[in-house]
PDB file of C-alpha atoms in Angstrom:
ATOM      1  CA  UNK A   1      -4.520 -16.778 -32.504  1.00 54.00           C
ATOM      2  CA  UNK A   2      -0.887 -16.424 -33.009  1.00 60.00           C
ATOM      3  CA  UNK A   3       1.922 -18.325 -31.207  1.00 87.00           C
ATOM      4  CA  UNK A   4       4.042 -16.986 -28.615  1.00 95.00           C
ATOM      5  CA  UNK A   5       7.201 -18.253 -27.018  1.00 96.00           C
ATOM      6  CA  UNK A   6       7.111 -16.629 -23.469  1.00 96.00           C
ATOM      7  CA  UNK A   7       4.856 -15.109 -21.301  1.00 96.00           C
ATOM      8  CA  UNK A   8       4.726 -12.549 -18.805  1.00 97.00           C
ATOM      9  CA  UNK A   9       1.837 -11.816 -16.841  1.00 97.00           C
ATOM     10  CA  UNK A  10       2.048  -8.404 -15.239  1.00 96.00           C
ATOM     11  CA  UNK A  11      -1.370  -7.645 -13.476  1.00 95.00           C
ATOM     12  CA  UNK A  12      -1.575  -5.669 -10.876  1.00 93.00           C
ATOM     13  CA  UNK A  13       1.335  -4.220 -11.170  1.00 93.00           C
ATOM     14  CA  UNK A  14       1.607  -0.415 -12.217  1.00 92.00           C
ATOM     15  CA  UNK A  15       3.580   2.107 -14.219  1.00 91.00           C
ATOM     16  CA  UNK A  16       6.976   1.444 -14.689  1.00 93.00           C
ATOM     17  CA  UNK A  17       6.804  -2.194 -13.460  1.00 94.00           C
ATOM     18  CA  UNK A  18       5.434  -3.905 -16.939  1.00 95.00           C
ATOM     19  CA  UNK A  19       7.497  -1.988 -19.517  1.00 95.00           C
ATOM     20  CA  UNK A  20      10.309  -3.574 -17.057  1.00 94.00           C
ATOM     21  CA  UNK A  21       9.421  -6.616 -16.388  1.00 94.00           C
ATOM     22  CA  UNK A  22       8.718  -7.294 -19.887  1.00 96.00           C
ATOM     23  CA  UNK A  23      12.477  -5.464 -21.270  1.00 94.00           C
ATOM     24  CA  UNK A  24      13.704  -7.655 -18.541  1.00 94.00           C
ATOM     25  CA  UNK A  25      11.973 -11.146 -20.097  1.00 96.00           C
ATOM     26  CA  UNK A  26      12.579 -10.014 -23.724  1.00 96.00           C
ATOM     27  CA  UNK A  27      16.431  -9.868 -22.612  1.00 94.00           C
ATOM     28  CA  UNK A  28      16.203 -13.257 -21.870  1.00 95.00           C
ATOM     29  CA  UNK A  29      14.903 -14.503 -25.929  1.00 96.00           C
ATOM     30  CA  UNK A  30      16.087 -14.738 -28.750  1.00 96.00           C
ATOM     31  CA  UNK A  31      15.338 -12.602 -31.752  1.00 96.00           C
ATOM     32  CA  UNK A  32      12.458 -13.234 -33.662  1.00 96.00           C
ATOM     33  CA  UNK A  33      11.073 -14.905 -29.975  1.00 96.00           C
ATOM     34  CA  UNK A  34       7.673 -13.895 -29.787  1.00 97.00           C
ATOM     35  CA  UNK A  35       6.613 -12.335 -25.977  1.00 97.00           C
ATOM     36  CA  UNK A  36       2.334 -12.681 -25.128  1.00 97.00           C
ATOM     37  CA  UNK A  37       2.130  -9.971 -22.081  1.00 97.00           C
ATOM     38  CA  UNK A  38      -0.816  -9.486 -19.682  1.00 97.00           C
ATOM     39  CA  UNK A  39      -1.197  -6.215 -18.388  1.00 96.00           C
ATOM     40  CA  UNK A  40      -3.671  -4.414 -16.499  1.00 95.00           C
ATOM     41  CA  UNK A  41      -2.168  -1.164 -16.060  1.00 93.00           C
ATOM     42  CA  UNK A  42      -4.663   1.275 -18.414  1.00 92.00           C
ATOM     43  CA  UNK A  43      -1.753   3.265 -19.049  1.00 92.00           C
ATOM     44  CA  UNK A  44       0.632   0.327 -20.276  1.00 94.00           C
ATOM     45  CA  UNK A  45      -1.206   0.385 -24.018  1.00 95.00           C
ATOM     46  CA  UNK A  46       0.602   3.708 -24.985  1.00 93.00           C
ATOM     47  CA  UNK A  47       3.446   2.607 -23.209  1.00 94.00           C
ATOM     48  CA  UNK A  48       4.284  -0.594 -24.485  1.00 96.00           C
ATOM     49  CA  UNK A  49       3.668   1.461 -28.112  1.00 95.00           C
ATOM     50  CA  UNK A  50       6.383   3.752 -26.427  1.00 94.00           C
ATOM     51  CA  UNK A  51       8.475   1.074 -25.517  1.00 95.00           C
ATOM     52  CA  UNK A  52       7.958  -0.253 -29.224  1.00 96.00           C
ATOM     53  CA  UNK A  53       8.947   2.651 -31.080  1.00 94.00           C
ATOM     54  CA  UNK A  54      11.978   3.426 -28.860  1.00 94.00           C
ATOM     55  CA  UNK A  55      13.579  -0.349 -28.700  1.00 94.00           C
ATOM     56  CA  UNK A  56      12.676  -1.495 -31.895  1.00 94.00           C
ATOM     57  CA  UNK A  57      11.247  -4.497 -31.129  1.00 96.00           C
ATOM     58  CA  UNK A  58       7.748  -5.130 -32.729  1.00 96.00           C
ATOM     59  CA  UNK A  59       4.876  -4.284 -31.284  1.00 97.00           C
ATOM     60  CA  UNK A  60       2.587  -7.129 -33.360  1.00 96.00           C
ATOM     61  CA  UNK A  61      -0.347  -6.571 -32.155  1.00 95.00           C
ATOM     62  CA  UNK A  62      -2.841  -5.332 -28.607  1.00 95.00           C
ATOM     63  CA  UNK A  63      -6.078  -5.699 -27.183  1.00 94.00           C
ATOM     64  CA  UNK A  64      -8.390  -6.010 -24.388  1.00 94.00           C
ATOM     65  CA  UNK A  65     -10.037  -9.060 -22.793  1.00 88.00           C
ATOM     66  CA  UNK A  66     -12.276  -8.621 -20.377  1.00 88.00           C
ATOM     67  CA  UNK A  67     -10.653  -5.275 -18.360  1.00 89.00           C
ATOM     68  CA  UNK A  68      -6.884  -6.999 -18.942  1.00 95.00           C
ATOM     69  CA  UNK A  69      -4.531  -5.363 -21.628  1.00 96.00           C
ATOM     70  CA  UNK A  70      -2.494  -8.055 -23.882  1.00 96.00           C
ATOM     71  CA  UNK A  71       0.251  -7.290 -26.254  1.00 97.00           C
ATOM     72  CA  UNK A  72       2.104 -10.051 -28.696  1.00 97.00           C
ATOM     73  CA  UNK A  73       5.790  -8.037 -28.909  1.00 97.00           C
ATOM     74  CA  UNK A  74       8.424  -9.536 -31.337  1.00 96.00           C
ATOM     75  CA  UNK A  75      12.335  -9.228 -29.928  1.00 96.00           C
ATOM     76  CA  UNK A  76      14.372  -7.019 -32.440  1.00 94.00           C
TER      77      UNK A  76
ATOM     78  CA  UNK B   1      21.838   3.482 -33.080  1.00 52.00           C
ATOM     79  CA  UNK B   2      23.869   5.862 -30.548  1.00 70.00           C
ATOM     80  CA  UNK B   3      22.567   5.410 -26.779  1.00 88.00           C
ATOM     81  CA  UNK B   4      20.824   8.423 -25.946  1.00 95.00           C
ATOM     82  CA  UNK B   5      21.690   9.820 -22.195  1.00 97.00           C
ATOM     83  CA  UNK B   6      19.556  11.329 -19.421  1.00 98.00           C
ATOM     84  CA  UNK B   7      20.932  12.847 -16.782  1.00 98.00           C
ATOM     85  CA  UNK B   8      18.730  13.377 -13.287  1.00 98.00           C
ATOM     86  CA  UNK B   9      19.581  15.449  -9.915  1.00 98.00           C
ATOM     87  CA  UNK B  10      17.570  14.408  -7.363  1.00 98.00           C
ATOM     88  CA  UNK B  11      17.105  16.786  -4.444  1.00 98.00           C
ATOM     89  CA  UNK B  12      14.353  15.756  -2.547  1.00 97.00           C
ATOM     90  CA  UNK B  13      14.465  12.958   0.173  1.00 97.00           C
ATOM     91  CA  UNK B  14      10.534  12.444   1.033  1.00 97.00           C
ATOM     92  CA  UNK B  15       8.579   8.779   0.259  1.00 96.00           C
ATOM     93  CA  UNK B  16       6.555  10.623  -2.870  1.00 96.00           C
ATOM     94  CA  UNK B  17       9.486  12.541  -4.158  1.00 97.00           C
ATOM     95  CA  UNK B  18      11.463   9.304  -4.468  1.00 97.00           C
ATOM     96  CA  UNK B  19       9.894   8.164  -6.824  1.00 97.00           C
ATOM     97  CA  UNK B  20       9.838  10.180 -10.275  1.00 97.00           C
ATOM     98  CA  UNK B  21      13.798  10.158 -10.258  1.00 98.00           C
ATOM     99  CA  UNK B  22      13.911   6.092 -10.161  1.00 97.00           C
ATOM    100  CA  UNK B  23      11.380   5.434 -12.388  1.00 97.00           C
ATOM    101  CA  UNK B  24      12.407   8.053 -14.976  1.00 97.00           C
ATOM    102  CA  UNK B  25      15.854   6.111 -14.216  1.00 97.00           C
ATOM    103  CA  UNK B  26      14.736   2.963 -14.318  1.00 96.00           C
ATOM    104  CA  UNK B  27      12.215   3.292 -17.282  1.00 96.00           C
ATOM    105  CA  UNK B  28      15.083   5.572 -19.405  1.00 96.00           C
ATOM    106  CA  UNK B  29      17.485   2.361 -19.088  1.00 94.00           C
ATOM    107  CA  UNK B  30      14.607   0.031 -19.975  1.00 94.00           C
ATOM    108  CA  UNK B  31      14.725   2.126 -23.262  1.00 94.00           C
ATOM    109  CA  UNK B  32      18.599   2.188 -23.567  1.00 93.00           C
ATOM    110  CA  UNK B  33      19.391   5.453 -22.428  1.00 96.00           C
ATOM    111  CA  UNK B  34      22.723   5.528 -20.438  1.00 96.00           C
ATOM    112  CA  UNK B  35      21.490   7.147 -17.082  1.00 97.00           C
ATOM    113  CA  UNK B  36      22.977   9.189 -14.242  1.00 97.00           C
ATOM    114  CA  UNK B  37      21.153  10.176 -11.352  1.00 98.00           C
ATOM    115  CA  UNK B  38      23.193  13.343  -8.673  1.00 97.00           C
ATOM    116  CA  UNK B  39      21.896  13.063  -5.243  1.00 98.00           C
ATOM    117  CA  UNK B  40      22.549  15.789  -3.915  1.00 97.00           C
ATOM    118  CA  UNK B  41      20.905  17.959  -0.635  1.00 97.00           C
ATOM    119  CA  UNK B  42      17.713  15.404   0.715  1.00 97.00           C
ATOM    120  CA  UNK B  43      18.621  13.610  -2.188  1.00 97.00           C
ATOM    121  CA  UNK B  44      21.179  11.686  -0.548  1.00 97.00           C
ATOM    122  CA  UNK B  45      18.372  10.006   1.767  1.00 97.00           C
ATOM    123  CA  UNK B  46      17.373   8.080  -1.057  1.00 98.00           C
ATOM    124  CA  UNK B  47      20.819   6.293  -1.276  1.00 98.00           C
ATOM    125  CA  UNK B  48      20.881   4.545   1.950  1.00 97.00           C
ATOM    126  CA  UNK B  49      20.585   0.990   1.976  1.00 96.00           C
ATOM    127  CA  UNK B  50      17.711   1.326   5.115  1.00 95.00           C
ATOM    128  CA  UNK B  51      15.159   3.693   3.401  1.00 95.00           C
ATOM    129  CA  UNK B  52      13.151   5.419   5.668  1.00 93.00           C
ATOM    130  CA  UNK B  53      11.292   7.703   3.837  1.00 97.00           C
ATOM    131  CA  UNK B  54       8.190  10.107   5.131  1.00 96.00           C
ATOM    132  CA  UNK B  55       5.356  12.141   3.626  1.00 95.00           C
ATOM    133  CA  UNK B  56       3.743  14.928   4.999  1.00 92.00           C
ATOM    134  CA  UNK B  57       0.686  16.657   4.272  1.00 90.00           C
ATOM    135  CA  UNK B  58       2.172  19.581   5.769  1.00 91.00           C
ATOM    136  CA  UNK B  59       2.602  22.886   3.213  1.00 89.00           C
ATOM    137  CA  UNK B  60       1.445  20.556   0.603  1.00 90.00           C
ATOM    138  CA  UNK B  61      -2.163  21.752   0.072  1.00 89.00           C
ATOM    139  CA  UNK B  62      -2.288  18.984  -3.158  1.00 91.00           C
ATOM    140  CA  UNK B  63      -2.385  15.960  -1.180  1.00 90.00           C
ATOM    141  CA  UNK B  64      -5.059  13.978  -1.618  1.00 89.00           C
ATOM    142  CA  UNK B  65      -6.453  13.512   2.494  1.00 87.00           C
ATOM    143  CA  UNK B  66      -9.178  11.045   2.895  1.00 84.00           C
ATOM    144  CA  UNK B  67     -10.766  13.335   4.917  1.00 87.00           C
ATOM    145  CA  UNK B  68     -10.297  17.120   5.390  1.00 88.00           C
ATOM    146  CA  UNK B  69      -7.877  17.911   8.376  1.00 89.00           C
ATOM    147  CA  UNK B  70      -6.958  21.369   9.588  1.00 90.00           C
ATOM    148  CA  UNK B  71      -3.702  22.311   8.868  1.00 91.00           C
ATOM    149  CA  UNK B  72      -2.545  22.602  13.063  1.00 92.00           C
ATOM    150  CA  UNK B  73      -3.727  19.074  13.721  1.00 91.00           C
ATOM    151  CA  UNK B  74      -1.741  18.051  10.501  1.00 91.00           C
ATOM    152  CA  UNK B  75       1.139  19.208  12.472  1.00 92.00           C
ATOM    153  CA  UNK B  76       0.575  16.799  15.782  1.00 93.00           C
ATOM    154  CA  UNK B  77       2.875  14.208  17.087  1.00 93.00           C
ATOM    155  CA  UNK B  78       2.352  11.225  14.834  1.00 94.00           C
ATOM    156  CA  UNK B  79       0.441  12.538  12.122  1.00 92.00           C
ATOM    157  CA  UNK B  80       3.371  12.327   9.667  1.00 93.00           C
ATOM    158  CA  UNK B  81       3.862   8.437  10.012  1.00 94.00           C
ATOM    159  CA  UNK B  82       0.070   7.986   9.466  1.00 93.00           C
ATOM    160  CA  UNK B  83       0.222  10.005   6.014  1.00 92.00           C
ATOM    161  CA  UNK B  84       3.445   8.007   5.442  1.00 95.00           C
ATOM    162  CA  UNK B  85       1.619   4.579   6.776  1.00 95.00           C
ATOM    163  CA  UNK B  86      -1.856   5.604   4.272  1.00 93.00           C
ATOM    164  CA  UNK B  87       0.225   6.196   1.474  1.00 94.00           C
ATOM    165  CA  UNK B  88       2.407   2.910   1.442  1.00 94.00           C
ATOM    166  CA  UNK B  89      -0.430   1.028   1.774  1.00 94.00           C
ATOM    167  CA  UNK B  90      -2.615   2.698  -0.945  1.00 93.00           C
ATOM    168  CA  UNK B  91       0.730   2.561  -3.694  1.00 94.00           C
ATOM    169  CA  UNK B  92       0.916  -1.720  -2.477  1.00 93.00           C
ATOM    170  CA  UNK B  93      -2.454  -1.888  -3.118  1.00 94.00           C
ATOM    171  CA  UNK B  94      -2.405  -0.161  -6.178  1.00 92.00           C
ATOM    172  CA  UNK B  95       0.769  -2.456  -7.818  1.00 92.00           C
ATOM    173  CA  UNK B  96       2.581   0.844  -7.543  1.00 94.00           C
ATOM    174  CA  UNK B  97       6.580  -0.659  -7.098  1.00 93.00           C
ATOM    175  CA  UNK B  98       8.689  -0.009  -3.552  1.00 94.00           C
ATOM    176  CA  UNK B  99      11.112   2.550  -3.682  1.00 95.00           C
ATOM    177  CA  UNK B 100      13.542  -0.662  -2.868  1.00 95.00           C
ATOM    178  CA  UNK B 101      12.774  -2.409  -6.051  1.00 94.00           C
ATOM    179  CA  UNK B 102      12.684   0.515  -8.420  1.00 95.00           C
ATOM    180  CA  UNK B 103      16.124   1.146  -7.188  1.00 96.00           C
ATOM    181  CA  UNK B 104      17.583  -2.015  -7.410  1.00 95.00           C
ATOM    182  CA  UNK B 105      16.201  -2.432 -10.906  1.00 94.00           C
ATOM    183  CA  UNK B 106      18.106   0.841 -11.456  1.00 95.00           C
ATOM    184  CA  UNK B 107      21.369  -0.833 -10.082  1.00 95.00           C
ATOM    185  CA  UNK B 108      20.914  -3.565 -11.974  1.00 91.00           C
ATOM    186  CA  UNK B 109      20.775  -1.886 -15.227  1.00 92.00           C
ATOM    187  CA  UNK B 110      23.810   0.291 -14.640  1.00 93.00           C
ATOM    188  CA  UNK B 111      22.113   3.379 -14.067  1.00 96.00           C
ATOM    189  CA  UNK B 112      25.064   5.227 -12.286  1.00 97.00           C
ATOM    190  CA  UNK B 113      24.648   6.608  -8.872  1.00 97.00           C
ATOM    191  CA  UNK B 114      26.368   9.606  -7.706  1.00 97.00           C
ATOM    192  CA  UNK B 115      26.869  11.222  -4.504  1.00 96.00           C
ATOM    193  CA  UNK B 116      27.271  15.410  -4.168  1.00 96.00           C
ATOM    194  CA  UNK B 117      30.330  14.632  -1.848  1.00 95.00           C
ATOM    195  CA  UNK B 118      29.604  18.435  -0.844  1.00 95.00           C
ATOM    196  CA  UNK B 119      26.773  18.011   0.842  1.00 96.00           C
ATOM    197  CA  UNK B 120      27.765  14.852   1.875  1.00 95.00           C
ATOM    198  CA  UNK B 121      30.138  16.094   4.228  1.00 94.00           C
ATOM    199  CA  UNK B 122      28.022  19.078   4.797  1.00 96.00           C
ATOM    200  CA  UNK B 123      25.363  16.488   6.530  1.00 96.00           C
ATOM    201  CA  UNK B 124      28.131  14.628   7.922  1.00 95.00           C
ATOM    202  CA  UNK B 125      26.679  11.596   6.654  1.00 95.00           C
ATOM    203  CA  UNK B 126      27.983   7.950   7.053  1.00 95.00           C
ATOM    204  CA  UNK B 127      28.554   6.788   3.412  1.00 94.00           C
ATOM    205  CA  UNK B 128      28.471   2.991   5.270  1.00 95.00           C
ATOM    206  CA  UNK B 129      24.939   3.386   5.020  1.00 96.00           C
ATOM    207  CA  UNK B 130      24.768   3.981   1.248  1.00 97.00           C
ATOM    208  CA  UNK B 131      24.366   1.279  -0.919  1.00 96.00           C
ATOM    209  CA  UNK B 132      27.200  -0.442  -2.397  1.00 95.00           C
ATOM    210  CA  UNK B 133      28.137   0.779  -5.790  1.00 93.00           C
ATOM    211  CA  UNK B 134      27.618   4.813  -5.370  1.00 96.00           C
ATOM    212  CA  UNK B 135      30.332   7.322  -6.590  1.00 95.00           C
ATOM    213  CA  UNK B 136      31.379  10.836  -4.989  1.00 96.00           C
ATOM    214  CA  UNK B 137      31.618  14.046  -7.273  1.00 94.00           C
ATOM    215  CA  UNK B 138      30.652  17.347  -7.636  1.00 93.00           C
ATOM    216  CA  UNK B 139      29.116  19.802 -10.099  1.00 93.00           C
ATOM    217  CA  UNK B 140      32.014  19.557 -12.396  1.00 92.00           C
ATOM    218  CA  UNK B 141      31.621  15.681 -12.591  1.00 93.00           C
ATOM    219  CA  UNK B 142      27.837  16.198 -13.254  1.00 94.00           C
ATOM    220  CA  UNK B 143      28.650  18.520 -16.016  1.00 94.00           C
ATOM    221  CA  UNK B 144      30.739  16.355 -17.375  1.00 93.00           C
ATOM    222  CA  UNK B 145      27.834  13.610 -18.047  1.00 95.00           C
ATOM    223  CA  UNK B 146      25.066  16.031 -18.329  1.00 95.00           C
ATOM    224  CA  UNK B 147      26.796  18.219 -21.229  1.00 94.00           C
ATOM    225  CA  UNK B 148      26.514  15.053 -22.861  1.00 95.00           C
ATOM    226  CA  UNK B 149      23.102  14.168 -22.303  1.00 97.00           C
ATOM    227  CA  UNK B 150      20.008  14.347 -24.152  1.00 97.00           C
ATOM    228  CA  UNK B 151      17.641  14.724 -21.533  1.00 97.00           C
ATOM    229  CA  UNK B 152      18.269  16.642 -18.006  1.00 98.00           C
ATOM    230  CA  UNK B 153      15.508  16.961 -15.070  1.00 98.00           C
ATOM    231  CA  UNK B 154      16.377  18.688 -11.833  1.00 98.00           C
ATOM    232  CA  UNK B 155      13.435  16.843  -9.605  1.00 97.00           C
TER     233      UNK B 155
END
């Protein structure tokens, strides 16, 4: 399991709220700072890839865990 | 990387229709697009700092209704802050954001806020009761961001 330096849980909340949240937290870190999110928003897996793509911070990795959405993002 | 810009007019001043143009907004300057929003016509409803927004089922055959109602009783005293009672409780429950927070999110990240001072004065309305921060222009002061902008919805 790989190490993260903040955390943001967003569950329950829905579409915008964790692609904001989370820009909001990674705002707050450092580069290279490593960001473990909690989602459970279905529609937050293509958008944190969105969110990825169009930021450039890393999207390292995603999954499921029992019905809640994680996502390991790297700050550009 | 040059900030992209997206440039929104926002005409409509119901609950539901408040809501693409701030989270567009909000979600846009998440991504680092520079963002305007024109209120302009109902629009300006959504600028006040006491919203007070309403949905109606009525001429909106899409709404989802519970229950089927007839179209007349749709129409009777009090019907219209039910649908606008149902629905804020179904987006809290659903972790769908208040119209309050998207907006202030928007504020915060400098999405910029401006006022059709036309219609404005056409409504007579008291800009004391927008929130701080808005600007006054007209269609030749949206041009001048929009002709600029990479992305332009008229919602």
């Amino acid at each position: 399991m790989a190490d993260f330096d903040r955390e943001l849980d967003a569950s329950g909340l829905n579409c915008p709220l964790p692609i904001l949240r989370a820009k909001k937290t990674l705002a707050d870190m450092d580069a290279g700072q490593v960001l473990h999110i909690i989602a459970t928003d279905p529609g937050s897996v293509k958008d944190f890839e969105a969110f990825a793509k169009q930021t450039g911070n890393e999207l390292m990795s995603s999954g499921e865990e029992g019905g809640k959405f994680t996502f390991m993002m790297k700050k550009a | 990387m040059t900030e992209k810009k997206l440039a929104i007019i926002a005409t409509k001043g119901t609950l539901d229709w408040a809501y693409p143009p701030f989270i567009l907004a909000s979600t846009a300057a998440a991504l680092g697009y520079e963002t305007e929003i024109f209120f302009t016509f109902y629009g300006l409803q959504l600028l006040k700092k006491n919203l007070n927004l309403q949905v109606s089922s009525l001429g909106n055959p899409g709404m989802p209704m519970p229950m089927p109602v007839p179209v007349l009783l749709q129409a009777l005293p009090g019907m219209q802050s039910m649908m606008t009672m149902m629905m804020k409780q179904k987006m809290k429950s659903k972790g769908v954001a208040s119209l309050e927070e998207l907006r202030e999110l928007c504020v915060e990240a400098e999405v910029k806020l401006v006022a059709c001072q036309m219609t404005v004065d056409l409504f007579e309305m008291d800009t004391k009761e927008f929130i701080d921060g808005v600007e006054y222009g007209g269609a030749a002061t949206f041009f001048e961001f929009a002709g600029e902008s990479d992305i332009c919805l008229y919602i």
